[in-house]
Coordinates of C-alpha atoms in Angstrom, one line a residue:
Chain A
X1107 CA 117.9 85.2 97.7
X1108 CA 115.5 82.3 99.1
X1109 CA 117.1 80.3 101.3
X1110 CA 114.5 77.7 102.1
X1111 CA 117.0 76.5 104.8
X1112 CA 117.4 79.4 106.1
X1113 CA 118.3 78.4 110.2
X1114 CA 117.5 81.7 111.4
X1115 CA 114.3 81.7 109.2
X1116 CA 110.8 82.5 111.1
X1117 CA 109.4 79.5 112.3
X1118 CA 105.6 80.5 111.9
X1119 CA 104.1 82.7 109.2
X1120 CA 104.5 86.1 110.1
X1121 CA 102.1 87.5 108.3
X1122 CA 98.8 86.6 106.9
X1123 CA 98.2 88.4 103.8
X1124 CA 100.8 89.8 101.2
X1125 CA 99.5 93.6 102.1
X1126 CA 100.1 93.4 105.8
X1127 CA 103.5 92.9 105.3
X1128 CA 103.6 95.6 101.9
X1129 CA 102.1 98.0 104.9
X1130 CA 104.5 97.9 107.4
X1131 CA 107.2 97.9 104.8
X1132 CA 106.2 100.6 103.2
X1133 CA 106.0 102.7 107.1
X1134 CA 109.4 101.4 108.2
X1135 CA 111.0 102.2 104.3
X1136 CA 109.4 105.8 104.6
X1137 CA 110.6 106.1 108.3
X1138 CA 114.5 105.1 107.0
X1139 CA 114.4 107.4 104.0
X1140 CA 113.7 110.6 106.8
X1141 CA 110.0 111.5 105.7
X1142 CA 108.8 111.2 109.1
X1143 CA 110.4 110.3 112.1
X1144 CA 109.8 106.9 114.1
X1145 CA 108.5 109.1 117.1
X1146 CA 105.9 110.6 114.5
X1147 CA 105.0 107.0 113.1
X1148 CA 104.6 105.8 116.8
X1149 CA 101.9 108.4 118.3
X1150 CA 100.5 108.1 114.6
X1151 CA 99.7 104.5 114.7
X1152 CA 99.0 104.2 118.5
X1153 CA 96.0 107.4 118.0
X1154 CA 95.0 105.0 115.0
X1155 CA 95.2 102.3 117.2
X1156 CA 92.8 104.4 120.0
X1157 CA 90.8 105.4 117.7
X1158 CA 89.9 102.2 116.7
X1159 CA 89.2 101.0 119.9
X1160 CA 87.0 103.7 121.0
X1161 CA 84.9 102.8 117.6
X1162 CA 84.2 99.5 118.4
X1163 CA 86.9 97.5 116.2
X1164 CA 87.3 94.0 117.1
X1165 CA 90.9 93.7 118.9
X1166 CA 92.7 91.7 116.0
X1167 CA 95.1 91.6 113.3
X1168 CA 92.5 92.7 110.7
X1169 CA 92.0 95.8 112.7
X1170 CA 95.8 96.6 113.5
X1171 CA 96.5 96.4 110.0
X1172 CA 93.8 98.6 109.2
X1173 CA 95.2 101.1 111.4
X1174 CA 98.9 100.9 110.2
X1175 CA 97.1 102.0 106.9
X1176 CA 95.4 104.7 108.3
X1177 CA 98.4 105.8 109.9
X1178 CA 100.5 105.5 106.6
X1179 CA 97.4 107.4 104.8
X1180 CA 98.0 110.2 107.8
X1181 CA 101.2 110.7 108.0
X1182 CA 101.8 110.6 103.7
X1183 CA 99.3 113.2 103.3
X1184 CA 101.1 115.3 106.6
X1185 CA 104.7 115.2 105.4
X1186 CA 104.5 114.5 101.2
X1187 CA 102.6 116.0 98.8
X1188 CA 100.4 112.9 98.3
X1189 CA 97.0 114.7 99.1
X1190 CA 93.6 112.1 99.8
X1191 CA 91.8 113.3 96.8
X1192 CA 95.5 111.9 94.7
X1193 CA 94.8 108.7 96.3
X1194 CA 91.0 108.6 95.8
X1195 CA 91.8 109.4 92.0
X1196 CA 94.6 106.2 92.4
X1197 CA 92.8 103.8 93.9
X1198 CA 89.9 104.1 91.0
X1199 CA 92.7 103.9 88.7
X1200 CA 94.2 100.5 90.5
X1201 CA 90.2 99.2 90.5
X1202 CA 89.9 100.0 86.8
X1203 CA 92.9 97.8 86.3
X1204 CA 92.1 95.3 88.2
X1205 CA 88.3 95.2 86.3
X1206 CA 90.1 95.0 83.2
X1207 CA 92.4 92.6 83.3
X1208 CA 91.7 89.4 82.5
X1209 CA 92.6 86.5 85.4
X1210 CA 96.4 85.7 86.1
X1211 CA 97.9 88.1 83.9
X1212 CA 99.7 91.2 85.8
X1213 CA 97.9 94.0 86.6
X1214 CA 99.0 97.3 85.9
X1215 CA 97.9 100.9 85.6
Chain B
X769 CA 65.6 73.9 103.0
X770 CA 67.5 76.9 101.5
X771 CA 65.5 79.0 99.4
X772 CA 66.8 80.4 95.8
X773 CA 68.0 84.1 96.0
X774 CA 68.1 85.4 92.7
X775 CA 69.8 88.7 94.2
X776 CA 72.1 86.8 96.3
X777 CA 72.7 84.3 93.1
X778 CA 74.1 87.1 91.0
X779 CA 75.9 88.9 93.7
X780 CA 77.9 86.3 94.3
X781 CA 78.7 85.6 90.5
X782 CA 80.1 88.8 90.7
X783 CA 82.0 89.2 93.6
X784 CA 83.6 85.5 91.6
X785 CA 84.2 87.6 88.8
X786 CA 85.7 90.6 89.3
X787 CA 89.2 89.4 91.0
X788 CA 89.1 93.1 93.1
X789 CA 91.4 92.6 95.8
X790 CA 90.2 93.5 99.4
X791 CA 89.8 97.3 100.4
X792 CA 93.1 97.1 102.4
X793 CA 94.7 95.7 99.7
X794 CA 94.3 98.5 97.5
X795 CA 94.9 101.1 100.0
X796 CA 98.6 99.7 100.2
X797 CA 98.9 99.8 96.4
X798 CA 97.4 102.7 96.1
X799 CA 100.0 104.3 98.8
X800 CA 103.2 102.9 97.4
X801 CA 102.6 103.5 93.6
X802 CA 102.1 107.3 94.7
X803 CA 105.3 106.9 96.9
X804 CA 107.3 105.4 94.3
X805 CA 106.2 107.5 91.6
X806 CA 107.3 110.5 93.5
X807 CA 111.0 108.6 94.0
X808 CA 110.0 108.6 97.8
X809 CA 110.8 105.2 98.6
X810 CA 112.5 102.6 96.6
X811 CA 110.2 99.4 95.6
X812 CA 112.9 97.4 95.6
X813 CA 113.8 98.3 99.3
X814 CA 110.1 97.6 100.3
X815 CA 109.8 94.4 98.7
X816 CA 113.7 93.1 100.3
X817 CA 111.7 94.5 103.7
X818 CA 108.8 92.0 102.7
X819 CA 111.1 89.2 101.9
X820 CA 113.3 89.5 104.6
X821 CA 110.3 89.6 107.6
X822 CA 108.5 86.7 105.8
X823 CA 111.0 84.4 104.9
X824 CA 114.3 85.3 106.8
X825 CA 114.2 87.1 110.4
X826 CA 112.7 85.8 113.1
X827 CA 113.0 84.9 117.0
X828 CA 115.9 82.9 116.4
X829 CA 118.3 85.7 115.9
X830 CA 117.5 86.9 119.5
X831 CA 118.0 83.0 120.6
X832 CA 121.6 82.9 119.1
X833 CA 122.4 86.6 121.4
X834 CA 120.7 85.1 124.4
X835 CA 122.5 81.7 123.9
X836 CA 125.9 83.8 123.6
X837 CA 125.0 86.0 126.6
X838 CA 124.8 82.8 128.9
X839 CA 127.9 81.2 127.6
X840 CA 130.4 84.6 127.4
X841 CA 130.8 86.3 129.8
X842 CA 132.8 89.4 128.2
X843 CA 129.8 89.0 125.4
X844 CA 127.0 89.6 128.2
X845 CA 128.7 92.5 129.6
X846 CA 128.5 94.4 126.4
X847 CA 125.3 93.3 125.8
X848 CA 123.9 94.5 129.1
X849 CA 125.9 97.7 128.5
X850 CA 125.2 98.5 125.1
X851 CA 122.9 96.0 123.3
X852 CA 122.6 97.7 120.1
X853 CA 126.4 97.7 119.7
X854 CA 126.7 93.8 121.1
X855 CA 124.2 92.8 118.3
X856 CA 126.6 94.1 115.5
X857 CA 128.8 90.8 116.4
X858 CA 126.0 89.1 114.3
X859 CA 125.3 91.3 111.8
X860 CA 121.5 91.8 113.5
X861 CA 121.4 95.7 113.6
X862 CA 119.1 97.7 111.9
X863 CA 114.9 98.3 111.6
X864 CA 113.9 99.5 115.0
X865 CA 116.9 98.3 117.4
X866 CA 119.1 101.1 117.0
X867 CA 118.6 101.8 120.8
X868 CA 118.2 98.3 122.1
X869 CA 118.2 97.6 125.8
X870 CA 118.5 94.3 127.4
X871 CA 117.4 93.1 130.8
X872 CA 117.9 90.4 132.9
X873 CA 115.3 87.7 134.9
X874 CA 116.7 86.3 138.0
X875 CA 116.0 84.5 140.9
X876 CA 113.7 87.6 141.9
X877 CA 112.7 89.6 139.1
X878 CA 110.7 88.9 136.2
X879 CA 110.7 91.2 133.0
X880 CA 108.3 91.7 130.9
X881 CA 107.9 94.2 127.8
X882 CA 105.3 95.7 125.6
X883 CA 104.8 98.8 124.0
X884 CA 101.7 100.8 125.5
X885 CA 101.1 102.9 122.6
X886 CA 101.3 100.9 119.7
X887 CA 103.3 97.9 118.6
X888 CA 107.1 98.7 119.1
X889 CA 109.4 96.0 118.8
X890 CA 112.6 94.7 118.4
X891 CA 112.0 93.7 114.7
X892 CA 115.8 92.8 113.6
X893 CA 116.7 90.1 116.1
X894 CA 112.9 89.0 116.9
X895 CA 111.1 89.4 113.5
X896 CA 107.6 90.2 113.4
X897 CA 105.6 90.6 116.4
X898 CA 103.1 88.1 117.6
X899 CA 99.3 89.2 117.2
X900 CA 98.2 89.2 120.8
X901 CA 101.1 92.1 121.3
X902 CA 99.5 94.4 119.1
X903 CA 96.3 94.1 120.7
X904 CA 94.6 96.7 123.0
X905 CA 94.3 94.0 125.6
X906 CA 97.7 92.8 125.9
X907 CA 99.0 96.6 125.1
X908 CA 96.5 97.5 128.2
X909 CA 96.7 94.9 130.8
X910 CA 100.7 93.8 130.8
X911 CA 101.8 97.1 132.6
X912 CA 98.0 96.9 134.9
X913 CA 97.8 93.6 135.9
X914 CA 101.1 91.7 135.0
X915 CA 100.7 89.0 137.0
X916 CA 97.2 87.7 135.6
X917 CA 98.4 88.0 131.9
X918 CA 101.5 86.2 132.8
X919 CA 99.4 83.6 134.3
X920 CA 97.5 83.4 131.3
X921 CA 100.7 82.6 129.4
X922 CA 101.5 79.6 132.1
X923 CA 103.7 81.7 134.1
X924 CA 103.5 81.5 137.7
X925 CA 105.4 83.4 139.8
X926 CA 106.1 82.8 143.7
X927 CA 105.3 85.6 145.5
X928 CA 109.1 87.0 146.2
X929 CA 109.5 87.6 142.4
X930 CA 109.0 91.0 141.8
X931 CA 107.5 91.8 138.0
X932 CA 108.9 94.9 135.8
X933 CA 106.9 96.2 132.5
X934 CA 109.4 97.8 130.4
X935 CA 106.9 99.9 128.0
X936 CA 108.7 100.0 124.5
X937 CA 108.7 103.2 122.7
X938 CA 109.8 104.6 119.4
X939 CA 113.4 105.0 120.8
X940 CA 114.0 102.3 123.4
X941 CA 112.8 98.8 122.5
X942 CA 113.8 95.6 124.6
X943 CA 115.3 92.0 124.9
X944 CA 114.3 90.3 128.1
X945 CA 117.1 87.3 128.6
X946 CA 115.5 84.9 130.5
X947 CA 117.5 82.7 132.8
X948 CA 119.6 79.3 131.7
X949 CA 117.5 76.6 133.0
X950 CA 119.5 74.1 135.3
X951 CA 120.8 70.9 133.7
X952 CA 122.4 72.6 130.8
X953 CA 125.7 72.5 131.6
X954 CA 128.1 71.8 128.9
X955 CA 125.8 72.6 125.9
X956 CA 126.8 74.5 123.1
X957 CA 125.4 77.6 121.6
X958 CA 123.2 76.4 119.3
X959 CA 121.5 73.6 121.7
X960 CA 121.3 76.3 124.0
X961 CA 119.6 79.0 121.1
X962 CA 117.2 76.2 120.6
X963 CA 115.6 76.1 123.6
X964 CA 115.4 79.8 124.1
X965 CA 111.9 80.7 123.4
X966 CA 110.7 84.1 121.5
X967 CA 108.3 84.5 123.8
X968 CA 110.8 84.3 126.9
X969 CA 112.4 87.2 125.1
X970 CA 109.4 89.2 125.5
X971 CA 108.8 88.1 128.8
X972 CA 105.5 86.2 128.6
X973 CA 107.5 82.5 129.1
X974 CA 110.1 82.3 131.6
X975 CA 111.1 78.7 132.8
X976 CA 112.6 77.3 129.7
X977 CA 111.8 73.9 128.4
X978 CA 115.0 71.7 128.0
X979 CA 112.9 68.6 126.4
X980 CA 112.9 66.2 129.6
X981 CA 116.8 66.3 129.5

């Protein structure tokens, strides 16, 4: 339900791109439905966070974000059977799709 | 003059071409189609969850509880009590403030919060956090050297304030309610949740701007 006069709306965007905010969605939906714990999300993202850091990232959104994926990559394969080589095999199945599909028209595997 | 790259020429006709979405991108999409595939999550949860924190909650939810903390008292008392049960008056319980604590500025303390680790927050009656409280500098400095990053905000504090870092963490996030400026006698809640500023909920702003009135 849009409510574009929404009085309690956020007064500045709160995120910049559509993923950032799919990203922490998708960690706070998987933190509600018990697959890991909000303890186990925070030392997750905060040694992605560090890790980061220690490699040189630049200290911005882009890199925060990045981490938060990281994390969610982590703790998926940790506490689901979602394994990294599933997701390599995915995300060639998502670039496929996207390569095939001509411009504007839904993509889909 | 710039020269004529052949190389560079047809890269960039396909980069133009192939509509791939960044590599971030397509690690999200990636993640949630395995995730809902496998019935772990529900999309349509994730994309309320999207909708909500873009278009709906935001900073003024936490101005509406300050602006009812200054003007009832029996409010206030719960909410210093028990804030994660005061916020259920509004309806504002839920992602991440299920053990919400608030504190209180006065005359000689300043509170300020921020969550050493990684990014916690009160999402539901703040919204999204700013970027400079994710980063390792802010994360780093506000519990090392408060003063100086509060003086990089504009705050100035006289030397009998005392200042308090309240590190957030998975279980214990917080609300700083900053103090009702002078000269605002008489207003009502919603004048008063308008000048209450997100930032003086986090503790970064404390002397509230009442627009020259």
């Amino acid at each position: 339900m849009f409510n574009p006069d929404d009085p309690l709306a956020p007064p500045e965007k709160a995120f910049d791109q559509p993923w950032q905010a799919q990203a922490l969605a998708l960690a706070d939906t998987m933190v509600r439905a018990g697959h890991f714990t909000p303890n186990q999300w925070a030392q997750t993202l905060g040694a992605a966070l560090s890790k980061s850091e220690q490699d040189g990232a630049p200290d911005n959104a882009e890199t925060y974000y990045n981490a938060v994926i990281t994390a969610l990559e982590q703790l998926t394969e940790a506490h689901t059977d979602i394994t990294a080589p599933q997701r390599q095999v995915r995300r060639a199945a998502w670039e496929a799709a996207y390569l095939r599909t001509p411009h504007g028209q839904p993509v889909k595997l | 003059m710039s020269t004529y790259d052949p190389e560079k020429a047809a890269q960039i006709h396909r980069d133009l071409h192939t509509h791939l979405p960044p590599d971030p991108a397509l690690r999200v999409k990636t993640l949630e189609s395995l995730v809902v595939e496998r019935g772990l999550v529900q999309p349509e949860i994730v994309d309320a969850w999207v909708e909500a924190y873009s278009e709906h909650i935001g900073p003024k939810r936490g101005a509406q509880v300050v602006a009812r903390a200054w003007t009832d008292p029996e409010f206030k008392a719960r909410l210093m009590a028990d804030a994660s049960e005061a916020i259920k008056d509004f309806g504002f319980e839920g992602h991440a403030t299920g053990h919400l604590k608030a504190i209180e500025n006065t005359d000689t303390q300043h509170n300020l919060v921020v969550c050493t680790l990684c990014s916690c927050y009160p999402f539901s009656i703040l919204g999204m956090s700013p970027a400079w409280y994710k980063s390792s500098e802010y994360r780093a400095r506000a519990v090392r050297e408060p003063r100086k990053v509060l003086a990089e905000f504009g705050v100035t504090l006289a030397k009998d304030v005392s200042v308090r870092a309240w590190d957030s963490t998975a279980e214990v996030r917080y609300i700083v309610i900053p103090q009702r400026p002078a000269g605002t006698e008489g207003w009502d809640q919603d004048r008063l949740a308008a000048i209450v500023s997100r930032n003086s909920m986090i503790g970064t702003d404390r002397d509230l701007d009442t627009g020259g009135e």
